[in-house]
CSV table of C-alpha atoms in Angstrom, one decimal:
chain,number,residue,atom,x,y,z
A,129,MET,CA,163.1,327.0,56.2
A,130,HIS,CA,163.9,330.8,57.2
A,131,ALA,CA,167.6,330.4,56.1
A,132,LEU,CA,166.6,329.6,52.4
A,133,SER,CA,167.5,332.5,50.1
A,134,LEU,CA,167.8,332.7,46.1
A,135,ARG,CA,170.8,331.1,45.1
A,136,GLU,CA,171.7,333.5,42.2
A,137,ASP,CA,174.3,331.5,40.3
A,138,ARG,CA,172.0,328.5,40.2
A,139,PHE,CA,169.1,331.0,39.0
A,140,LEU,CA,170.9,332.7,36.8
A,141,GLU,CA,172.5,329.5,35.3
A,142,VAL,CA,169.0,328.0,34.7
A,143,LEU,CA,167.5,331.2,33.4
A,144,ARG,CA,170.6,331.8,31.2
A,145,ARG,CA,169.8,328.1,29.3
A,146,LEU,CA,166.2,328.7,29.2
A,147,ILE,CA,166.5,332.0,27.4
A,148,ALA,CA,169.1,330.5,25.2
A,149,MET,CA,166.2,328.2,23.9
A,150,THR,CA,163.5,330.8,23.4
A,151,PRO,CA,163.7,330.7,19.5
A,152,LYS,CA,162.3,327.2,20.0
A,153,LEU,CA,160.0,328.2,22.5
A,154,GLN,CA,158.0,330.9,20.8
A,155,ASN,CA,154.4,330.3,20.6
A,156,ASN,CA,152.4,331.3,17.5
A,157,PRO,CA,151.3,328.5,15.2
A,158,SER,CA,149.6,330.7,12.8
A,159,ALA,CA,153.1,332.0,11.9
A,160,GLY,CA,154.7,328.8,11.8
A,161,LEU,CA,156.1,329.0,15.5
A,162,VAL,CA,155.4,325.8,17.3
A,163,PRO,CA,157.3,325.5,20.8
A,164,GLU,CA,159.1,322.5,21.8
A,165,GLU,CA,158.7,322.7,25.5
A,166,ARG,CA,160.7,319.7,26.3
A,167,LEU,CA,163.8,321.6,26.0
A,168,ALA,CA,163.0,324.0,28.7
A,169,ALA,CA,161.6,321.1,30.8
A,170,GLN,CA,165.0,319.2,30.4
A,171,VAL,CA,166.8,322.0,31.8
A,172,VAL,CA,164.6,322.0,35.0
A,173,LEU,CA,164.7,317.8,35.1
A,174,GLU,CA,168.7,318.1,34.8
A,175,THR,CA,169.0,320.7,37.4
A,176,LEU,CA,166.8,318.6,39.9
A,177,ALA,CA,167.9,315.2,38.7
A,178,PRO,CA,170.0,314.1,42.1
A,179,HIS,CA,167.0,315.0,44.1
A,180,ILE,CA,164.3,313.2,41.7
A,181,GLN,CA,166.8,310.0,41.8
A,182,SER,CA,167.0,310.0,45.8
A,183,GLY,CA,163.1,310.3,45.8
A,184,PHE,CA,162.9,313.8,47.3
A,185,ILE,CA,161.3,315.2,44.2
A,186,GLN,CA,158.6,313.1,42.4
A,187,ALA,CA,158.6,314.5,38.8
A,188,GLU,CA,155.9,313.5,36.0
A,189,SER,CA,156.3,314.9,32.6
A,190,LEU,CA,152.6,314.8,30.8
A,191,ALA,CA,151.6,315.3,27.4
A,192,ALA,CA,149.3,313.1,25.2
A,193,SER,CA,150.8,310.6,22.8
A,194,GLY,CA,152.4,312.0,19.6
A,195,LYS,CA,152.7,315.2,21.6
A,196,GLU,CA,155.9,314.5,23.5
A,197,SER,CA,157.7,317.2,22.7
A,198,ARG,CA,155.5,319.7,24.3
A,199,PRO,CA,155.2,318.5,28.0
A,200,SER,CA,154.3,319.9,31.3
A,201,LEU,CA,156.2,319.0,34.3
A,202,VAL,CA,154.5,318.1,37.7
A,203,LEU,CA,157.0,318.1,40.6
A,204,THR,CA,155.8,317.0,44.0
A,205,VAL,CA,157.6,317.2,47.3
A,206,LYS,CA,155.9,315.4,50.0
A,207,GLY,CA,154.9,317.0,53.3
A,208,THR,CA,155.1,316.0,56.8
A,209,GLY,CA,151.6,316.8,57.6
A,210,GLU,CA,148.2,316.8,55.8
A,211,GLY,CA,147.0,319.0,53.2
A,212,ALA,CA,148.6,320.2,50.0
A,213,LEU,CA,150.0,323.5,48.4
A,214,GLY,CA,150.1,324.5,44.6
A,215,PHE,CA,152.7,327.0,43.1
A,216,VAL,CA,150.9,326.5,39.6
A,217,GLY,CA,151.2,328.3,36.1
A,218,ALA,CA,154.7,329.3,35.2
A,219,HIS,CA,155.1,328.0,32.0
A,220,PHE,CA,157.7,327.2,29.4
A,221,ASP,CA,156.6,328.8,26.2
A,222,VAL,CA,157.2,332.4,25.2
A,223,VAL,CA,155.4,334.8,23.0
A,224,PRO,CA,157.3,335.6,19.9
A,225,ALA,CA,160.0,338.2,19.6
A,226,ASP,CA,161.2,339.9,16.2
A,227,GLU,CA,164.7,341.5,17.2
A,228,LYS,CA,164.8,343.2,14.0
A,229,GLY,CA,161.1,344.7,13.6
A,230,GLU,CA,160.1,345.4,17.2
A,231,GLY,CA,162.9,347.7,18.4
A,232,TRP,CA,164.5,345.2,20.4
A,233,GLU,CA,167.8,346.9,21.8
A,234,ARG,CA,169.7,343.7,22.4
A,235,ASN,CA,169.3,340.3,21.4
A,236,PRO,CA,165.9,338.9,23.1
A,237,PHE,CA,167.2,335.1,22.6
A,238,ALA,CA,170.2,335.5,25.3
A,239,LEU,CA,170.4,336.6,28.8
A,240,TRP,CA,171.8,339.9,29.3
A,241,GLU,CA,172.8,341.1,32.7
A,242,GLY,CA,173.0,344.8,32.9
A,243,PRO,CA,173.7,347.5,35.6
A,244,GLY,CA,171.5,347.2,38.8
A,245,GLY,CA,171.0,343.6,38.4
A,246,VAL,CA,168.6,344.2,35.3
A,247,LEU,CA,168.0,341.0,33.4
A,248,TYR,CA,167.2,341.1,29.8
A,249,GLY,CA,165.7,338.7,27.4
A,250,ARG,CA,162.5,337.1,26.0
A,251,GLY,CA,161.0,335.3,28.7
A,252,VAL,CA,162.7,336.8,31.7
A,253,THR,CA,159.3,337.8,33.4
A,254,ASP,CA,156.7,336.0,31.4
A,255,CYS,CA,157.6,333.1,32.7
A,256,LEU,CA,161.0,331.8,32.5
A,257,GLY,CA,162.2,333.6,35.5
A,258,HIS,CA,159.5,332.0,37.6
A,259,VAL,CA,160.6,328.6,36.3
A,260,ALA,CA,163.9,329.4,37.4
A,261,VAL,CA,163.0,330.7,40.9
A,262,LEU,CA,160.7,327.5,41.5
A,263,THR,CA,163.8,325.0,40.1
A,264,ASP,CA,165.8,326.7,42.7
A,265,LEU,CA,163.3,326.7,45.6
A,266,LEU,CA,162.9,322.8,44.8
A,267,ALA,CA,166.6,322.2,44.5
A,268,GLN,CA,167.2,324.0,47.8
A,269,LEU,CA,164.4,322.1,49.7
A,270,ALA,CA,166.2,319.0,48.7
A,271,GLU,CA,169.7,319.6,49.5
A,272,ARG,CA,168.8,320.9,52.9
A,273,GLY,CA,166.3,317.8,53.5
A,274,VAL,CA,163.5,320.4,54.5
A,275,ARG,CA,159.9,319.3,53.8
A,276,PRO,CA,157.2,321.7,54.0
A,277,ARG,CA,154.2,320.9,56.1
A,278,ARG,CA,151.8,320.4,53.2
A,279,THR,CA,152.5,318.5,50.3
A,280,LEU,CA,154.1,320.8,47.8
A,281,LYS,CA,152.9,320.5,44.0
A,282,VAL,CA,154.6,322.6,41.4
A,283,VAL,CA,153.0,322.5,38.0
A,284,LEU,CA,155.1,324.1,35.1
A,285,ILE,CA,153.0,323.9,32.1
A,286,SER,CA,153.1,324.3,28.4
A,287,ASN,CA,151.2,326.1,25.6
A,288,GLU,CA,149.9,329.0,27.8
A,289,GLU,CA,150.6,331.5,25.1
A,290,SER,CA,148.1,330.2,22.5
A,291,SER,CA,144.5,328.7,22.4
A,292,ASP,CA,143.8,325.5,24.1
A,293,LEU,CA,145.0,322.5,22.3
A,294,PRO,CA,143.9,318.7,23.1
A,295,GLY,CA,146.8,316.8,25.0
A,296,LEU,CA,148.6,319.9,26.0
A,297,GLY,CA,149.0,322.2,28.9
A,298,LEU,CA,147.3,322.5,32.1
A,299,THR,CA,143.9,321.1,30.8
A,300,TYR,CA,145.7,318.0,30.1
A,301,VAL,CA,147.2,318.0,33.5
A,302,ALA,CA,143.9,318.2,35.0
A,303,GLU,CA,142.6,315.8,32.6
A,304,GLN,CA,145.0,313.3,33.9
A,305,GLY,CA,143.9,313.6,37.4
A,306,ARG,CA,147.1,315.5,38.7
A,307,LEU,CA,145.4,318.4,40.2
A,308,LYS,CA,142.9,316.5,42.4
A,309,ASP,CA,144.9,316.5,45.5
A,310,LEU,CA,144.8,320.6,45.3
A,311,ALA,CA,140.9,320.6,45.4
A,312,GLY,CA,140.0,322.7,48.4
A,313,GLN,CA,143.7,323.8,48.9
A,314,PRO,CA,145.9,327.1,48.6
A,315,VAL,CA,147.1,327.4,45.0
A,316,TYR,CA,149.1,330.2,43.7
A,317,TRP,CA,149.2,331.1,40.3
A,318,LEU,CA,152.9,332.6,39.4
A,319,ASP,CA,152.5,334.1,36.0
A,320,SER,CA,151.9,337.8,36.8
A,321,ALA,CA,154.3,340.7,37.9
A,322,ASN,CA,154.9,343.8,39.9
A,323,PHE,CA,154.0,341.4,43.1
A,324,GLY,CA,150.5,342.5,43.2
A,325,PRO,CA,148.8,340.4,44.4
A,326,THR,CA,146.9,340.2,41.5
A,327,LEU,CA,143.5,340.0,42.8
A,328,GLY,CA,141.5,339.2,39.4
A,329,THR,CA,142.0,338.5,35.8
A,330,GLY,CA,139.8,338.8,32.8
A,331,GLY,CA,138.3,336.1,30.4
A,332,ILE,CA,139.5,335.7,27.0
A,333,SER,CA,137.6,334.8,23.6
A,334,LEU,CA,139.2,335.2,20.2
A,335,TRP,CA,137.0,336.1,17.0
A,336,GLU,CA,137.3,336.3,13.4
A,337,LEU,CA,135.5,338.2,11.0
A,338,LYS,CA,135.3,337.6,7.3
A,339,VAL,CA,134.5,340.4,5.2
A,340,THR,CA,133.2,339.8,1.6
A,341,GLY,CA,133.4,342.9,-0.8
A,342,VAL,CA,133.3,343.5,-4.5
A,343,GLY,CA,136.9,344.2,-5.9
A,344,GLY,CA,137.9,346.1,-8.7
A,345,HIS,CA,139.8,349.3,-9.8
A,346,SER,CA,140.2,352.0,-7.4
A,347,GLY,CA,139.3,354.6,-10.0
A,348,MET,CA,135.8,353.0,-10.5
A,349,PRO,CA,134.7,352.7,-6.8
A,350,GLN,CA,130.7,352.8,-7.8
A,351,ASN,CA,131.5,349.3,-9.2
A,352,CYS,CA,133.1,348.1,-6.0
A,353,VAL,CA,132.6,347.4,-2.2
A,354,ASN,CA,135.8,348.1,-0.2
A,355,ALA,CA,136.2,345.2,1.9
A,356,LEU,CA,139.0,346.7,3.9
A,357,GLU,CA,137.0,349.8,4.7
A,358,LEU,CA,133.9,347.8,5.5
A,359,GLY,CA,135.8,345.5,8.0
A,360,MET,CA,137.3,348.5,9.6
A,361,ALA,CA,133.9,350.3,9.9
A,362,ALA,CA,132.2,347.0,11.0
A,363,SER,CA,134.7,346.4,13.8
A,364,LEU,CA,134.5,350.1,15.2
A,365,GLU,CA,130.6,349.6,15.2
A,366,LEU,CA,131.1,346.4,17.3
A,367,ALA,CA,133.2,348.0,19.5
A,368,ARG,CA,131.2,351.0,20.0
A,369,TRP,CA,128.0,348.6,21.0
A,370,PHE,CA,130.1,346.5,23.2
A,371,HIS,CA,131.4,349.1,25.3
A,372,ALA,CA,127.9,350.8,25.7
A,373,ARG,CA,126.5,347.1,26.4
A,374,PHE,CA,129.1,346.0,28.6
A,375,PRO,CA,130.4,349.0,30.8
A,376,PRO,CA,132.4,348.9,33.9
A,377,THR,CA,130.9,347.6,37.0
A,378,GLN,CA,131.3,348.7,40.6
A,379,ASP,CA,133.0,345.3,41.3
A,380,GLU,CA,135.9,346.3,39.1
A,381,LYS,CA,136.6,349.1,41.3
A,382,THR,CA,136.3,346.6,44.4
A,383,TRP,CA,138.9,344.3,43.0
A,384,GLY,CA,140.9,347.1,41.5
A,385,PHE,CA,140.7,346.3,37.8
A,386,LEU,CA,143.3,348.4,35.7
A,387,SER,CA,140.7,348.4,32.8
A,388,SER,CA,137.4,347.2,32.3
A,389,SER,CA,136.1,344.6,29.6
A,390,SER,CA,137.1,345.7,26.0
A,391,LEU,CA,136.7,344.1,22.5
A,392,LYS,CA,138.8,344.9,19.8
A,393,ALA,CA,140.6,343.9,16.3
A,394,THR,CA,144.3,343.2,16.7
A,395,VAL,CA,145.0,341.5,13.2
A,396,VAL,CA,143.9,342.4,9.5
A,397,GLU,CA,144.6,340.2,6.5
A,398,GLY,CA,143.9,340.3,3.2
A,399,SER,CA,145.6,339.2,-0.1
A,400,ASN,CA,145.4,342.4,-2.0
A,401,THR,CA,149.1,344.2,-2.6
A,402,LYS,CA,148.3,346.9,-5.4
A,403,GLU,CA,147.3,350.2,-4.4
A,404,SER,CA,145.0,350.9,-7.1
A,405,LYS,CA,143.0,347.9,-7.0
A,406,ILE,CA,140.0,348.0,-4.1
A,407,PRO,CA,140.2,344.6,-2.1
A,408,ALA,CA,137.4,342.1,-2.3
A,409,ASP,CA,138.2,340.1,0.8
A,410,VAL,CA,139.6,340.9,4.0
A,411,THR,CA,139.7,338.9,7.4
A,412,LEU,CA,139.7,340.8,10.8
A,413,ARG,CA,140.8,338.9,13.9
A,414,GLY,CA,140.7,340.1,17.4
A,415,ASP,CA,139.9,339.4,21.0
A,416,LEU,CA,137.3,340.0,23.7
A,417,ARG,CA,138.6,340.4,27.2
A,418,LEU,CA,136.1,340.1,29.9
A,419,THR,CA,136.1,340.8,33.7
A,420,PRO,CA,134.6,338.1,35.8
A,421,PHE,CA,131.5,339.7,36.6
A,422,TYR,CA,130.1,339.3,33.2
A,423,ASP,CA,128.9,335.6,31.9
A,424,MET,CA,131.2,334.8,29.2
A,425,SER,CA,128.7,332.6,27.3
A,426,GLU,CA,125.7,335.1,27.5
A,427,VAL,CA,128.3,338.0,26.0
A,428,ARG,CA,129.4,335.8,23.3
A,429,LYS,CA,125.9,335.3,22.4
A,430,ALA,CA,124.9,338.9,22.5
A,431,VAL,CA,128.0,339.9,20.3
A,432,THR,CA,127.2,337.1,17.7
A,433,ASP,CA,123.6,338.2,17.6
A,434,PHE,CA,124.6,341.8,17.0
A,435,MET,CA,126.7,341.0,14.3
A,436,ARG,CA,124.3,338.9,12.6
A,437,GLU,CA,121.9,341.8,12.8
A,438,LEU,CA,124.6,344.3,11.3
A,439,ASP,CA,125.0,341.8,8.3
A,440,ALA,CA,120.9,341.9,8.0
A,441,ARG,CA,120.9,345.6,8.1
A,442,LEU,CA,123.6,345.6,5.1
A,443,GLU,CA,120.9,343.4,3.3
A,444,ARG,CA,118.1,345.8,4.1
A,445,ASP,CA,120.3,348.6,2.6
A,446,GLU,CA,120.0,350.4,5.9
A,447,VAL,CA,122.3,353.4,6.1
A,448,ILE,CA,124.8,352.9,8.9
A,449,PRO,CA,126.4,356.1,9.9
A,450,GLY,CA,129.9,356.1,9.5
A,451,PHE,CA,130.1,353.0,7.0
A,452,PRO,CA,131.4,353.1,3.5
A,453,ARG,CA,129.5,352.2,0.3
A,454,THR,CA,128.2,348.9,1.3
A,455,ARG,CA,126.6,348.0,-2.1
A,456,THR,CA,127.7,348.7,-5.7
A,457,ALA,CA,125.9,350.6,-8.5
A,458,ALA,CA,124.6,347.1,-10.0
A,459,GLY,CA,123.4,346.1,-6.6
A,460,LYS,CA,126.1,343.5,-5.4
A,461,ARG,CA,126.4,344.0,-1.7
A,462,GLY,CA,129.1,343.3,0.9
A,463,SER,CA,128.8,340.8,3.6
A,464,LEU,CA,129.9,340.2,7.3
A,465,GLU,CA,130.6,336.5,8.7
A,466,PHE,CA,131.5,336.9,12.3
A,467,ARG,CA,132.5,333.7,14.5
A,468,PHE,CA,134.0,333.0,17.8
A,469,GLN,CA,137.1,330.8,17.7
A,470,GLY,CA,136.9,328.1,20.6
A,471,GLY,CA,135.4,328.0,23.8
A,472,GLY,CA,137.6,331.1,25.3
A,473,MET,CA,138.8,331.4,28.8
A,474,GLU,CA,137.0,332.5,31.8
A,475,GLY,CA,138.5,335.3,34.2
A,476,ILE,CA,138.4,335.1,37.9
A,477,ALA,CA,137.9,337.4,40.9
A,478,CYS,CA,140.2,336.0,43.8
A,479,ARG,CA,138.6,335.7,47.3
A,480,LEU,CA,139.3,338.9,49.0
A,481,ASP,CA,138.6,337.5,52.6
A,482,SER,CA,140.7,334.2,52.2
A,483,PRO,CA,143.8,332.5,54.3
A,484,GLY,CA,145.5,332.2,51.0
A,485,LEU,CA,145.3,336.0,50.4
A,486,GLN,CA,145.9,336.9,53.9
A,487,ALA,CA,149.2,334.7,54.0
A,488,LEU,CA,150.4,336.3,50.7
A,489,LYS,CA,150.0,339.7,52.2
A,490,GLU,CA,151.8,338.9,55.1
A,491,ALA,CA,154.6,337.2,53.2
A,492,MET,CA,155.0,340.3,51.0
A,493,GLN,CA,155.2,342.6,54.0
A,494,ALA,CA,157.7,340.5,55.8
A,495,VAL,CA,160.1,340.2,52.7
A,496,ARG,CA,159.6,343.7,51.3
A,497,GLY,CA,159.1,345.7,54.1
A,498,VAL,CA,156.0,347.7,52.5
A,499,ALA,CA,152.4,347.0,52.3
A,500,PRO,CA,151.5,345.2,49.1
A,501,THR,CA,149.6,347.0,46.4
A,502,PRO,CA,146.9,344.6,44.9
A,503,PHE,CA,145.4,345.1,41.5
A,504,SER,CA,143.5,343.1,38.9
A,505,LEU,CA,143.9,343.1,35.2
A,506,THR,CA,142.3,341.7,31.9
A,507,GLY,CA,145.1,339.3,31.1
A,508,SER,CA,144.1,335.8,31.0
A,509,LEU,CA,144.8,332.6,32.6
A,510,PRO,CA,144.0,329.1,31.9
A,511,LEU,CA,141.7,326.8,34.4
A,512,VAL,CA,141.8,329.6,37.4
A,513,ARG,CA,138.2,329.6,37.5
A,514,ASP,CA,137.7,325.8,37.4
A,515,LEU,CA,140.4,325.5,40.1
A,516,GLN,CA,138.2,328.0,42.2
A,517,ARG,CA,135.0,326.1,41.5
A,518,GLN,CA,136.9,323.0,42.8
A,519,GLY,CA,137.1,324.9,46.2
A,520,CYS,CA,140.8,326.0,45.8
A,521,ASP,CA,141.9,329.0,47.2
A,522,VAL,CA,143.3,330.8,44.2
A,523,GLN,CA,145.4,333.5,44.3
A,524,ILE,CA,147.8,335.2,41.9
A,525,THR,CA,151.1,336.9,42.0
A,526,GLY,CA,154.4,337.2,39.9
A,527,PHE,CA,157.9,338.8,40.1
A,528,GLY,CA,159.2,341.2,37.3
A,529,GLU,CA,158.1,344.1,35.3
A,530,MET,CA,154.4,344.2,33.9
A,531,ALA,CA,155.2,346.8,31.5
A,532,TYR,CA,157.4,344.5,29.7
A,533,TYR,CA,154.7,341.6,29.7
A,534,HIS,CA,154.6,340.6,25.7
A,535,ALA,CA,156.6,343.7,24.9
A,536,PRO,CA,160.2,344.5,23.1
A,537,ASN,CA,163.0,344.6,25.5
A,538,GLU,CA,161.5,342.3,28.2
A,539,GLN,CA,163.3,342.9,31.5
A,540,ALA,CA,163.2,342.6,35.1
A,541,ARG,CA,165.7,343.1,38.3
A,542,LEU,CA,167.5,340.2,40.0
A,543,GLU,CA,166.1,341.7,43.1
A,544,ASP,CA,162.6,341.0,42.1
A,545,PHE,CA,163.5,337.4,41.9
A,546,ARG,CA,165.3,337.5,45.3
A,547,GLN,CA,162.1,339.0,46.8
A,548,GLY,CA,159.9,336.2,45.0
A,549,PHE,CA,161.7,333.6,46.0
A,550,SER,CA,161.6,334.6,49.8
A,551,ILE,CA,157.7,335.5,49.5
A,552,LEU,CA,157.6,331.8,48.3
A,553,ARG,CA,159.6,330.7,51.3
A,554,GLU,CA,157.4,332.5,53.8
A,555,LEU,CA,154.2,330.9,52.1
A,556,LEU,CA,155.9,327.7,52.8
A,557,VAL,CA,156.4,328.7,56.5
A,558,ARG,CA,152.9,330.1,57.0
A,559,LEU,CA,151.0,327.2,55.2
């Protein structure tokens, strides 16, 4: 086992093929981008085909009927002893890349290998590089006939970069009972960066605010309620209230969170395209990011109640500091309709005293020669809290550059993945 190291030619070939498919792996249904994760899954299955046929690796593709183009893969290597170990969370879909509008310096849909081992392209870090590392690890175990002590379960998932949908992703894998043998076992979530370990993540809940104003000629503002201005003012008022009501906690310092809970608008939509017309209707959307030391359901209720009361204040004609005109000269008022979309996801605070974390730190120290630098962040991961509730020792790590997550010019160093492979090998040895 100790002799295993990243086989760079295979890793790069798998990654090259995966990134070439990213135009069809982009996940943003509201923009018409629905990924076909089976394309990426097929690359993995073709690479591992001889070892699946031999029976060394058991492979299962999971998606509900009618959604076969969007599978998750469960890849299992039977261990020589008792217990199980999970490498979970690396995913096939990617966030969209707009090479013309976002400032990409090169084609994001083709792997570019630059000086110093720089690897460039959408999905290099998030998360196709992790998929390629795991594929090479499984292939090498099979080629050498080396079985780990614990049964190894690698779960590569679909639909990680969008809201939860029935019949897809890790939720569907869990519903089919394929995570049951990981209950109470070490589980390493491989969808982070900068090695870490990542000690915690945030919960997420998406929201929508529909603002109804009174449209009209911009030269007659007394007859109008500007929905755009009202929406901006309402979202800022909500953000100010939220950050005062749910401030940073001492636990966030203990777990090393890089940011506290936040609530903000990220999208504005309106049909008005004429500068001299005051818009009558605008929709704002955004997200709530919540550290795991607050209860998601309680916070959502408090936010919803605040927005309901804010609309009631408009009905009562209360003057709200900083707000624009909320009622026309003829008495028509603007209105706010707020709702959360879906159920959201919870964050996690990983156990700081767990054997899994200790093993991860030791593996990183052995491979990288320096003590690891743990941190937490309010990025969100599906089902990690549920796995923890099942007794799993959930720990989080990842390889690549955190600064390029969801950003233009996504890139990482080949050395990151060399070390990442070796860290996974060390975990197999230690556990």
